[in-house]
Structure formats: structure tokens, C-alpha cells
């Protein structure tokens, strides 16, 4: 088979429909065996649970071609595990993590022609999701669900180098204490749209959300966890029940400890400490780690010593090591690289 005709180096982050997607339906208390289908559209009743009460969760991960000529995915078992947790919180039936990994594998293999070539910087973004599909008018969980996976090729996140971001302290909250901030659900994103559009209008790249209880502690951005580097070379990352446990952040913490021999503190981070850090980065699947150059709190500017032109030295080392592991250039911890073919 031939690669599809895509200009890999000029790809952005958009939806490109590929040939196949996976779908499994939950009905009468059980998941069916699941199939691949060429049909990218979904027909739903107007009263479907997802449309009325936003009963929907998702995941995001990447597949890519490595140095050694394989197509692989990065730690898909952790996405499967996290999606089980998201499902439980929204009273949805969990799609078992082993089946999740199998379904990711099948979907990527069926779309192998859309996996960007090694060295292009582009990847195949994989989007598993699940939603309540039968009609629900009284407020309660749906009885029927669809678990689906589609994928779409996306371009390199940093085109022409990673430029440090300017972020602002948001006046809006992302997640309530004891709420749903720790699961990957569409509802957390729906309510963040106004905040991100406002931030963009004001000239900022992202929002820094503080803890809604006291507004004194750093939580995360709309879609990425924070990593800070102290002036004496330690990694500090916020610990909170209302942030989403990023797989990238957890992987970078391991890389910092085990590959770079650094000390890592996972703890509450006061906003007042931010001015004392040497570097700041945002961790997530899409960018791995994006450097932050400046945080603005209602006119008060906090500028990190790493500056506004390039990644700080520690952020750079973390980025190079984790992307090296992902691409097969650096030996990976056991179980991190899932070979699809
Ligand atoms: C998906 C997501 C992240 C990043 O998680 P990864 O597993 O590293 O991709 C961080 N914060 C939020 C709110 C997210 O939805």
C-alpha cells in the first residue's frame, strides 16, 4: 500500500478524515465485539444522552513511525486506564483497558497509510471517545453507549522552533473542588471555551487556572499540566485532585528522575512561588512540553529567566529526552512503546 498524498511538512492541527474508524456499542449491559467502519458519520436520536446532558468522555494519544521502521503508540495502556476512570465518574460503562489498546492497535493499523513518515515531525493523532447514545429526557445516565476511535494526521506542533508562550492568570475557574477536573470529559472543555477565547482576545496564548477554592494555588491550563524548574535545578509540578493526570507530565517526571538524575517535587504550588522559578513548561500529548516565557496576573508580569526566544535548558533536555524515547532513538522504559506493526 502507498502512503496517501499529503504534504506532511505543511500539516496543521486539523481534522482530516481517514479511511477507517472503530466502533463498539454498549447495549443490554454489554459491549459488542466492535468493528472497523468506513462511515465517519453518526446518526443519533435528537434526545440522545450526549446531546442533552453532555455524557461524553474522550482521550488523545499519538501513533508515529520510528527510527526502526515500526509504527508505535506511546503508553496507550495509560489512556485506557484513564478513560476507565473518566467513565466511572460520569456513570458510563468502562470500555476495558485491554480492549482499548487492542482497538487503538486495529484502528491505527487500518489507517497505516496516514501515519506520517519518520523524521517529518508529523504524527497520527488518535481520538478515542465514548458517549450516551439512547434517548434520555429525565436526568439519568444513558442505557446505551458508543465507544469510538478515529485518527487524523497532524503536523509538527512547533513549526520553526518552539516559541515561549505568554499566559495569563484566568478570572474563570476550570474545575470545582471535588468536581470533574481530574477526568477527560467534554464538559470541562465546553466551559473553558469562553475563557480561552477571552484570553486570545487579550493577546495571551493560554490561561493559567488557579484552585477555585482559595485562588492561591496553581492548577493547570485548559489542556496541559505545569512543570516548573527551580533555580537550584529541581522539578516542581502541582499536585491537586482537580487537575487532569497528564500522561506526558507523568512520563517527564520519570525522565527527570531516572534519565536526568533530577529531584522532583509533586506538591501544592502557590501562585506566589511562580516568580521564583527559573523555567516553566506546559505538558501534554500534542506538544510534549511547550515553554512558557511569561505569566501575566492582571497587569503584573512574571518573566522567567529562560526568556522569550527559546526553551530553557532544562525544558529542552526534558523535551529532547522524551521525544528521543518516543522516536526510538533513546532506550525506553519497559512498556512505554507499544508496537502496532
Ligand atoms: C489531555 C489533557 C492534558 C494532557 O494530558 P496528556 O495525557 O499528557 O495528553 C492536560 N490537561 C487537561 C485538562 C487535559 O484534558
mmCIF file of C-alpha atoms and ligand atoms in Angstrom, residues 58-61 74 78-79 82 125 127 174 181-185 188-189 220-226 242-252 283-288, ligand 1:
data_model
loop_
_atom_site.group_PDB
_atom_site.id
_atom_site.type_symbol
_atom_site.label_atom_id
_atom_site.label_comp_id
_atom_site.label_asym_id
_atom_site.label_seq_id
_atom_site.Cartn_x
_atom_site.Cartn_y
_atom_site.Cartn_z
ATOM 1 C CA UNK A 58 -12.512 11.255 25.373
ATOM 2 C CA UNK A 59 -8.809 10.506 25.141
ATOM 3 C CA UNK A 60 -5.956 11.727 22.970
ATOM 4 C CA UNK A 61 -2.739 9.971 22.005
ATOM 5 C CA UNK A 74 3.105 5.881 23.323
ATOM 6 C CA UNK A 78 -2.446 4.599 30.459
ATOM 7 C CA UNK A 79 -5.016 6.254 28.198
ATOM 8 C CA UNK A 82 -7.637 6.968 32.469
ATOM 9 C CA UNK A 125 -3.371 11.770 16.373
ATOM 10 C CA UNK A 127 -9.054 10.241 19.370
ATOM 11 C CA UNK A 174 -11.608 25.346 35.266
ATOM 12 C CA UNK A 181 -11.360 18.419 36.776
ATOM 13 C CA UNK A 182 -9.500 15.110 37.050
ATOM 14 C CA UNK A 183 -11.323 13.359 34.199
ATOM 15 C CA UNK A 184 -11.096 13.881 30.457
ATOM 16 C CA UNK A 185 -14.635 14.965 29.645
ATOM 17 C CA UNK A 188 -14.575 20.559 31.109
ATOM 18 C CA UNK A 189 -13.755 21.889 27.670
ATOM 19 C CA UNK A 220 -3.165 23.782 35.076
ATOM 20 C CA UNK A 221 -4.116 25.329 31.736
ATOM 21 C CA UNK A 222 -7.162 24.299 29.686
ATOM 22 C CA UNK A 223 -5.372 21.265 28.274
ATOM 23 C CA UNK A 224 -1.888 20.885 29.750
ATOM 24 C CA UNK A 225 -0.224 20.383 33.154
ATOM 25 C CA UNK A 226 2.536 22.645 34.509
ATOM 26 C CA UNK A 242 -8.832 18.804 40.312
ATOM 27 C CA UNK A 243 -6.153 18.606 37.598
ATOM 28 C CA UNK A 244 -6.139 16.050 34.812
ATOM 29 C CA UNK A 245 -3.386 13.475 35.338
ATOM 30 C CA UNK A 246 -1.371 14.119 32.173
ATOM 31 C CA UNK A 247 0.460 11.069 30.841
ATOM 32 C CA UNK A 248 3.104 13.346 29.332
ATOM 33 C CA UNK A 249 3.702 15.048 32.687
ATOM 34 C CA UNK A 250 3.973 11.681 34.468
ATOM 35 C CA UNK A 251 6.410 10.495 31.777
ATOM 36 C CA UNK A 252 8.506 13.676 32.046
ATOM 37 C CA UNK A 283 2.902 19.261 29.262
ATOM 38 C CA UNK A 284 0.513 17.392 27.008
ATOM 39 C CA UNK A 285 0.443 14.881 24.171
ATOM 40 C CA UNK A 286 0.279 17.474 21.392
ATOM 41 C CA UNK A 287 3.462 19.445 22.189
ATOM 42 C CA UNK A 288 5.149 17.157 24.784
HETATM 43 C C1 LIG B 1 -5.489 15.833 27.948
HETATM 44 C C2 LIG B 1 -5.205 16.854 28.970
HETATM 45 C C3 LIG B 1 -3.894 17.087 29.452
HETATM 46 C C4 LIG B 1 -2.685 16.397 28.890
HETATM 47 O O1 LIG B 1 -2.683 15.022 29.123
HETATM 48 P P1 LIG B 1 -1.736 14.065 28.264
HETATM 49 O O2 LIG B 1 -2.123 12.705 28.730
HETATM 50 O O3 LIG B 1 -0.338 14.402 28.620
HETATM 51 O O4 LIG B 1 -2.024 14.328 26.838
HETATM 52 C C5 LIG B 1 -3.729 18.020 30.457
HETATM 53 N N1 LIG B 1 -4.771 18.724 30.960
HETATM 54 C C6 LIG B 1 -6.031 18.535 30.518
HETATM 55 C C7 LIG B 1 -7.122 19.334 31.101
HETATM 56 C C8 LIG B 1 -6.284 17.601 29.509
HETATM 57 O O5 LIG B 1 -7.537 17.425 29.061
#
